[in-house]
Short mmCIF file of C-alpha atoms and ligand atoms in Angstrom, two decimals:
data_model
loop_
_atom_site.label_atom_id
_atom_site.label_comp_id
_atom_site.label_asym_id
_atom_site.label_seq_id
_atom_site.Cartn_x
_atom_site.Cartn_y
_atom_site.Cartn_z
CA MET A 6 -36.88 -12.08 -31.50
CA GLY A 7 -39.23 -12.73 -34.31
CA ILE A 8 -38.99 -16.26 -35.49
CA ASN A 9 -40.73 -17.22 -38.65
CA ALA A 10 -40.36 -20.79 -39.47
CA ALA A 11 -41.64 -20.99 -43.02
CA PRO A 12 -41.82 -24.43 -44.40
CA THR A 13 -39.91 -24.93 -47.59
CA ALA A 14 -39.79 -27.76 -50.01
CA GLY A 15 -36.95 -29.45 -48.25
CA GLY A 16 -38.52 -28.98 -44.82
CA GLU A 17 -35.93 -26.45 -43.64
CA GLY A 18 -36.90 -23.23 -41.82
CA PHE A 19 -35.41 -19.76 -41.77
CA LEU A 20 -35.39 -16.89 -39.31
CA THR A 21 -35.93 -13.21 -39.65
CA THR A 22 -34.61 -11.04 -36.87
CA THR A 23 -32.31 -8.11 -36.21
CA VAL A 24 -28.64 -8.28 -35.43
CA ASN A 25 -29.32 -6.43 -32.18
CA SER A 26 -31.76 -8.96 -30.85
CA VAL A 27 -29.49 -11.86 -31.69
CA ALA A 28 -26.58 -10.12 -30.00
CA ASN A 29 -28.63 -9.29 -26.91
CA TRP A 30 -30.02 -12.80 -26.77
CA GLY A 31 -26.46 -14.06 -26.75
CA ARG A 32 -25.32 -11.54 -24.20
CA LYS A 33 -28.07 -12.17 -21.75
CA ASN A 34 -27.56 -15.91 -21.78
CA SER A 35 -23.81 -15.83 -21.45
CA LEU A 36 -23.09 -13.31 -18.75
CA TRP A 37 -19.59 -13.68 -17.46
CA PRO A 38 -19.43 -12.20 -13.98
CA MET A 39 -16.39 -10.50 -12.57
CA PRO A 40 -16.64 -11.17 -8.83
CA PHE A 41 -15.44 -8.16 -6.88
CA GLY A 42 -15.76 -9.54 -3.36
CA THR A 43 -14.35 -7.53 -0.52
CA ALA A 44 -16.17 -8.75 2.57
CA CYS A 45 -18.74 -11.14 4.01
CA CYS A 46 -21.18 -10.80 1.07
CA ALA A 47 -18.55 -12.41 -1.13
CA ILE A 48 -19.11 -15.66 0.77
CA GLU A 49 -22.76 -15.67 -0.31
CA MET A 50 -21.67 -14.87 -3.85
CA MET A 51 -19.34 -17.88 -3.77
CA GLY A 52 -22.30 -19.88 -2.50
CA ALA A 53 -24.37 -18.70 -5.45
CA LEU A 54 -21.60 -19.69 -7.87
CA ALA A 55 -20.94 -23.09 -6.33
CA SER A 56 -22.81 -26.32 -6.92
CA ARG A 57 -25.62 -25.90 -4.38
CA PHE A 58 -27.14 -22.81 -6.01
CA ASP A 59 -25.21 -22.96 -9.27
CA LEU A 60 -25.58 -19.63 -11.00
CA SER A 61 -24.53 -21.22 -14.28
CA ARG A 62 -28.02 -22.71 -14.59
CA PHE A 63 -29.13 -19.19 -15.46
CA GLY A 64 -26.53 -18.47 -18.04
CA ALA A 65 -23.99 -16.70 -15.88
CA GLU A 66 -21.56 -19.33 -16.73
CA VAL A 67 -18.03 -18.74 -15.52
CA ALA A 68 -16.76 -16.25 -13.01
CA ARG A 69 -13.83 -14.45 -14.58
CA PHE A 70 -11.18 -12.98 -12.38
CA SER A 71 -9.83 -11.09 -15.34
CA PRO A 72 -11.93 -7.98 -16.01
CA ARG A 73 -11.04 -8.17 -19.71
CA GLN A 74 -13.11 -11.32 -20.09
CA ALA A 75 -16.09 -10.23 -18.04
CA ASP A 76 -19.20 -8.19 -18.71
CA LEU A 77 -20.98 -8.25 -15.36
CA MET A 78 -19.33 -6.84 -12.27
CA ILE A 79 -20.74 -8.17 -9.00
CA VAL A 80 -19.55 -5.84 -6.26
CA SER A 81 -20.12 -7.72 -3.03
CA GLY A 82 -18.76 -6.36 0.18
CA THR A 83 -17.77 -3.22 1.99
CA ILE A 84 -16.01 -0.74 -0.26
CA THR A 85 -13.66 1.72 1.36
CA TYR A 86 -12.50 4.86 -0.38
CA LYS A 87 -9.06 3.33 -0.73
CA MET A 88 -10.61 0.32 -2.48
CA ALA A 89 -13.00 2.48 -4.52
CA SER A 90 -10.34 3.67 -6.93
CA VAL A 91 -9.26 0.05 -7.50
CA CYS A 92 -12.88 -0.96 -8.07
CA ARG A 93 -13.34 1.86 -10.56
CA LYS A 94 -10.14 0.91 -12.34
CA ILE A 95 -11.26 -2.68 -12.73
CA TYR A 96 -14.64 -1.51 -14.00
CA GLU A 97 -12.89 0.62 -16.62
CA GLN A 98 -10.87 -2.39 -17.72
CA MET A 99 -13.97 -4.40 -18.58
CA PRO A 100 -14.98 -4.29 -22.24
CA GLU A 101 -18.31 -2.73 -23.25
CA PRO A 102 -21.13 -3.54 -22.92
CA LYS A 103 -21.05 -4.14 -19.18
CA TRP A 104 -23.37 -4.22 -16.21
CA VAL A 105 -22.97 -3.82 -12.45
CA ILE A 106 -24.75 -5.53 -9.57
CA ALA A 107 -24.45 -3.92 -6.13
CA MET A 108 -24.78 -6.85 -3.76
CA GLY A 109 -25.55 -6.20 -0.11
CA SER A 110 -26.32 -3.22 2.08
CA CYS A 111 -22.69 -2.13 2.11
CA THR A 112 -22.53 -1.56 -1.62
CA CYS A 113 -26.04 -0.10 -1.71
CA GLY A 114 -25.49 2.48 1.00
CA GLY A 115 -22.60 1.79 3.33
CA GLY A 116 -24.43 -0.86 5.36
CA PRO A 117 -23.60 -0.81 9.05
CA PHE A 118 -20.44 1.22 8.48
CA ASP A 119 -21.20 4.91 8.83
CA SER A 120 -17.49 5.62 9.09
CA TYR A 121 -14.74 7.85 7.77
CA ALA A 122 -13.37 5.20 5.40
CA VAL A 123 -16.43 3.50 3.88
CA VAL A 124 -18.15 4.62 0.68
CA GLN A 125 -21.85 5.17 1.36
CA GLY A 126 -23.05 3.39 -1.75
CA ILE A 127 -20.97 2.42 -4.76
CA ASP A 128 -23.22 4.45 -7.06
CA GLU A 129 -20.99 7.31 -5.94
CA PHE A 130 -18.51 6.12 -8.54
CA LEU A 131 -20.09 3.25 -10.56
CA PRO A 132 -23.27 3.06 -12.68
CA VAL A 133 -25.23 0.36 -10.85
CA ASP A 134 -27.89 -1.61 -12.73
CA VAL A 135 -29.36 -3.78 -9.98
CA TYR A 136 -29.22 -3.31 -6.21
CA ILE A 137 -29.64 -6.22 -3.80
CA GLY A 138 -30.45 -5.37 -0.20
CA GLY A 139 -29.63 -7.59 2.74
CA CYS A 140 -26.75 -8.13 5.05
CA PRO A 141 -25.85 -10.45 3.46
CA PRO A 142 -28.46 -11.25 0.80
CA ARG A 143 -29.06 -14.94 0.22
CA PRO A 144 -27.73 -16.59 -2.93
CA GLU A 145 -31.29 -16.71 -4.30
CA ALA A 146 -31.32 -12.91 -4.20
CA LEU A 147 -28.17 -12.78 -6.31
CA ILE A 148 -29.67 -15.22 -8.78
CA ASP A 149 -32.75 -13.01 -8.92
CA ALA A 150 -30.53 -10.01 -9.61
CA VAL A 151 -28.81 -11.82 -12.46
CA ILE A 152 -32.21 -12.67 -13.94
CA LYS A 153 -33.16 -8.98 -13.64
CA ILE A 154 -29.98 -8.07 -15.51
CA GLN A 155 -30.97 -10.56 -18.22
CA LYS A 156 -34.40 -8.95 -18.48
CA LYS A 157 -32.78 -5.54 -18.66
CA ILE A 158 -30.52 -6.68 -21.49
CA ASP A 159 -33.53 -8.16 -23.25
CA ILE A 160 -35.61 -5.00 -22.97
CA GLU A 161 -33.03 -2.25 -23.29
CA GLY A 162 -30.28 -4.15 -24.99
CA ALA A 163 -26.95 -2.63 -25.62
CA PRO A 164 -25.67 -0.96 -28.74
CA ILE A 165 -23.41 -3.02 -30.93
CA VAL A 166 -19.99 -1.53 -30.57
CA MET B 19 14.66 -19.53 31.98
CA SER B 20 13.28 -21.22 35.03
CA ASN B 21 12.62 -19.87 38.51
CA PHE B 22 11.03 -16.80 37.11
CA SER B 23 9.18 -14.57 39.50
CA LEU B 24 7.58 -11.21 39.26
CA GLU B 25 9.47 -10.15 42.37
CA GLN B 26 12.72 -10.65 40.51
CA LEU B 27 11.41 -8.62 37.66
CA ASN B 28 10.21 -5.87 39.94
CA GLY B 29 13.63 -5.74 41.57
CA ARG B 30 15.48 -5.58 38.28
CA LEU B 31 13.26 -2.89 36.81
CA GLU B 32 12.83 -0.91 40.01
CA SER B 33 14.69 2.14 38.76
CA TYR B 34 12.61 2.26 35.55
CA ILE B 35 9.12 1.68 36.87
CA LYS B 36 7.13 4.80 37.66
CA SER B 37 4.15 2.90 39.00
CA SER B 38 2.50 -0.46 38.58
CA SER B 39 -0.92 -1.95 39.01
CA GLU B 40 -2.49 -5.36 39.15
CA PHE B 41 -5.81 -6.39 37.65
CA ARG B 42 -7.06 -9.98 37.76
CA GLY B 43 -3.57 -11.41 37.85
CA GLU B 44 -2.20 -9.18 35.10
CA THR B 45 0.48 -6.65 35.82
CA THR B 46 0.81 -3.24 34.24
CA TYR B 47 3.92 -1.10 34.52
CA PHE B 48 4.09 2.57 33.75
CA VAL B 49 7.55 3.53 32.55
CA ALA B 50 9.33 6.58 31.19
CA PRO B 51 9.06 6.77 27.39
CA ALA B 52 12.71 7.75 26.99
CA LYS B 53 13.82 4.39 28.40
CA ILE B 54 11.39 2.17 26.52
CA VAL B 55 13.92 0.36 24.32
CA GLU B 56 16.18 -0.33 27.28
CA ILE B 57 13.34 -1.73 29.38
CA LEU B 58 11.89 -3.95 26.68
CA LYS B 59 15.37 -5.28 25.89
CA ILE B 60 15.83 -6.29 29.51
CA LEU B 61 12.44 -7.97 29.53
CA LYS B 62 13.20 -9.88 26.36
CA GLU B 63 16.81 -10.84 26.99
CA GLU B 64 16.90 -11.33 30.74
CA PHE B 65 13.39 -12.45 31.54
CA GLY B 66 12.39 -14.33 28.43
CA PHE B 67 9.52 -12.13 27.26
CA THR B 68 10.26 -13.06 23.68
CA TYR B 69 6.87 -12.39 22.17
CA LEU B 70 5.51 -8.91 21.49
CA VAL B 71 1.81 -9.72 21.41
CA ASP B 72 0.65 -6.26 20.49
CA LEU B 73 1.69 -2.68 20.39
CA THR B 74 -0.95 -0.03 20.39
CA ALA B 75 -1.90 3.37 21.73
CA VAL B 76 -4.73 5.02 23.63
CA ASP B 77 -5.88 8.61 23.35
CA PHE B 78 -7.05 10.07 26.67
CA LEU B 79 -8.10 13.44 25.32
CA GLY B 80 -10.11 15.25 27.99
CA ILE B 81 -9.74 12.40 30.46
CA LYS B 82 -6.18 12.72 31.63
CA THR B 83 -2.83 14.18 30.74
CA PRO B 84 -0.47 13.40 29.17
CA ARG B 85 -2.74 12.64 26.28
CA PHE B 86 -1.32 9.44 24.79
CA GLU B 87 -0.36 6.08 26.22
CA ILE B 88 1.66 3.62 24.18
CA VAL B 89 0.89 0.07 25.29
CA TYR B 90 3.15 -2.95 24.85
CA TYR B 91 1.83 -6.43 25.60
CA LEU B 92 4.57 -8.95 26.20
CA HIS B 93 4.27 -12.68 26.61
CA ARG B 94 6.69 -15.09 28.16
CA PHE B 95 6.58 -18.76 27.19
CA GLY B 96 7.58 -20.59 30.36
CA GLU B 97 8.56 -24.22 30.86
CA GLU B 98 5.82 -24.63 33.43
CA TYR B 99 2.26 -23.60 32.84
CA ASP B 100 2.28 -20.96 35.56
CA GLU B 101 5.42 -19.48 34.10
CA ASN B 102 3.48 -18.33 31.07
CA ILE B 103 3.22 -14.69 31.95
CA ARG B 104 1.89 -11.63 30.28
CA VAL B 105 2.84 -8.09 31.22
CA ARG B 106 1.65 -4.77 29.99
CA ILE B 107 4.09 -1.89 29.67
CA LYS B 108 2.67 1.60 29.28
CA ALA B 109 4.53 4.76 28.38
CA GLN B 110 2.78 8.11 28.54
CA ILE B 111 3.63 10.75 25.97
CA THR B 112 2.37 14.25 25.46
CA GLU B 113 0.52 15.72 22.52
CA GLU B 114 3.22 18.31 21.84
CA ASN B 115 5.92 15.68 21.68
CA ALA B 116 4.02 12.72 20.27
CA ALA B 117 7.06 10.56 19.60
CA ILE B 118 8.76 7.53 21.10
CA ASP B 119 11.68 5.29 20.19
CA SER B 120 10.91 2.44 17.83
CA VAL B 121 11.29 -1.09 19.19
CA THR B 122 11.88 -2.62 15.76
CA SER B 123 15.50 -3.17 16.81
CA ILE B 124 14.20 -5.71 19.37
CA TRP B 125 11.25 -7.23 17.51
CA ILE B 126 11.22 -6.80 13.75
CA GLY B 127 7.52 -7.65 13.99
CA ALA B 128 6.92 -4.28 15.62
CA ASP B 129 7.32 -2.71 12.18
CA TRP B 130 3.67 -2.87 11.03
CA LEU B 131 2.28 -2.38 14.54
CA GLU B 132 4.14 0.90 14.85
CA ARG B 133 3.06 1.92 11.37
CA GLU B 134 -0.54 1.33 12.38
CA VAL B 135 -0.17 3.47 15.50
CA PHE B 136 1.46 6.15 13.38
CA ASP B 137 -1.36 5.92 10.86
CA MET B 138 -4.16 6.08 13.42
CA PHE B 139 -2.71 8.39 16.09
CA GLY B 140 0.07 10.33 14.36
CA ILE B 141 2.62 9.17 16.90
CA VAL B 142 6.13 9.12 15.46
CA PHE B 143 8.42 6.18 16.12
CA LYS B 144 11.99 7.39 16.06
CA GLY B 145 14.36 5.02 14.31
CA HIS B 146 11.59 3.08 12.51
CA PRO B 147 12.93 1.76 9.18
CA ASP B 148 9.90 2.67 7.06
CA LEU B 149 7.37 4.86 8.85
CA ARG B 150 4.54 5.24 6.32
CA ARG B 151 0.79 4.97 6.67
CA ILE B 152 -0.30 1.36 6.52
CA LEU B 153 -4.12 1.42 6.26
CA MET B 154 -5.20 4.86 5.12
CA PRO B 155 -4.17 6.31 1.74
CA GLU B 156 -0.70 7.79 1.79
CA ASP B 157 -1.90 11.34 1.18
CA TYR B 158 -4.54 11.13 3.92
CA ASP B 159 -4.09 14.04 6.29
CA GLU B 160 -5.97 13.08 9.46
CA TYR B 161 -5.41 10.63 12.31
CA PRO B 162 -8.70 8.73 12.57
CA LEU B 163 -8.37 7.20 16.04
CA ARG B 164 -7.62 10.50 17.73
CA LYS B 165 -10.61 11.43 19.84
CA ASP B 166 -10.90 14.88 18.29
CA PHE B 167 -11.44 13.34 14.85
CA ASP B 168 -15.05 12.97 13.78
CA VAL B 169 -15.38 9.32 12.76
CA ARG B 170 -18.12 10.18 10.31
CA ASN B 171 -16.05 12.76 8.50
CA ARG B 172 -15.57 11.27 5.05
CA GLU B 173 -14.17 14.38 3.42
CA PRO B 174 -10.46 13.53 3.87
CA SER B 175 -11.09 10.05 2.42
CA LYS B 176 -12.99 11.52 -0.51
CA LYS B 177 -10.15 13.90 -1.21
CA SER B 178 -7.65 11.04 -1.42
CA PHE B 179 -10.07 9.05 -3.57
CA GLN B 180 -10.61 11.90 -6.03
CA LYS B 181 -6.87 12.38 -6.27
CA ALA B 182 -6.35 8.68 -6.93
CA LEU B 183 -8.97 8.83 -9.71
CA ARG B 184 -7.40 11.90 -11.28
CA GLU B 185 -3.87 10.58 -11.18
CA GLY B 186 -4.68 6.99 -12.02
CA GLY B 187 -3.06 5.59 -8.91
CA TYR B 188 -4.76 3.37 -6.41
S1 LIG C 215 -23.80 -5.97 3.57
FE1 LIG C 215 -23.44 -7.07 5.49
S2 LIG C 215 -22.80 -9.12 4.84
FE2 LIG C 215 -22.55 -7.74 3.09
S3 LIG C 215 -20.46 -7.04 3.15
FE3 LIG C 215 -21.71 -5.54 4.22
S4 LIG C 215 -21.60 -6.16 6.36
FE4 LIG C 215 -20.94 -7.90 5.16
#
């Protein structure tokens, strides 16, 4: 964002920028995650959201259990094929622009469950932006992923819709 | 129900029991599948085995015939500590006639247990009030815990998933 603070007679400044950069600056600092926790990783996600690690320090303020109010889906936990259609449905219900974090080995590639019911990576049916490995990853890793999403929004942005 | 003894039980069930075995103080009875409701009713009403701990099945494909064993774990809450008794009832059924009477008339809690066995082994429980799959998608067409099912075969699951996506269901 280009900020030009030009002194004027009254001492007030003004800014020149683009609508896109202002919008992206707002988006990246007010991510509202939709926690989609289905297994053990969800416990670490709760840890990251709670006071000890406090994800809200990084601008991912309030976890929204309504997909209509969220723009960042954190899929944490084993996803079975039966759950996959639900997960996809919830993703579709989120308004654009939206991002997805795949948290944990299970969401990245099936984790320890090479079985008939478990999806071997949620990128089979969702566009994932950031993958976090680990079984489970620590809360710091989730915070790191959120910061990566913020960087991604900053660099690539999202079209104004 | 005091003065309970396994001897009594053995005497009462003598005509039903095909064979029995003992392992570390636990008794297992093999019984005829056709009489299962009758036997479990006697155990519950006359001997105080009020609690159906679990109901499951085992597939012995390639190990022994008949192929399936339905297993009932019953618990009896006694007045004295040593009157707390657990018994295992097993009924063997064949692959061709993979069906047995439902015990939901005795324990309503058997409902979901029998649905799970149906879901995983394809064993039909006659007289069950609502015999649908409980874990796998309803249009799933395999029985995952049967030994001739490849546990890594994701194709049937994918098929159900694609259908759910197309039709907007879950
Ligand atoms: S990656 Fe590990 S900790 Fe996370 S949901 Fe899978 S099994 Fe559980």
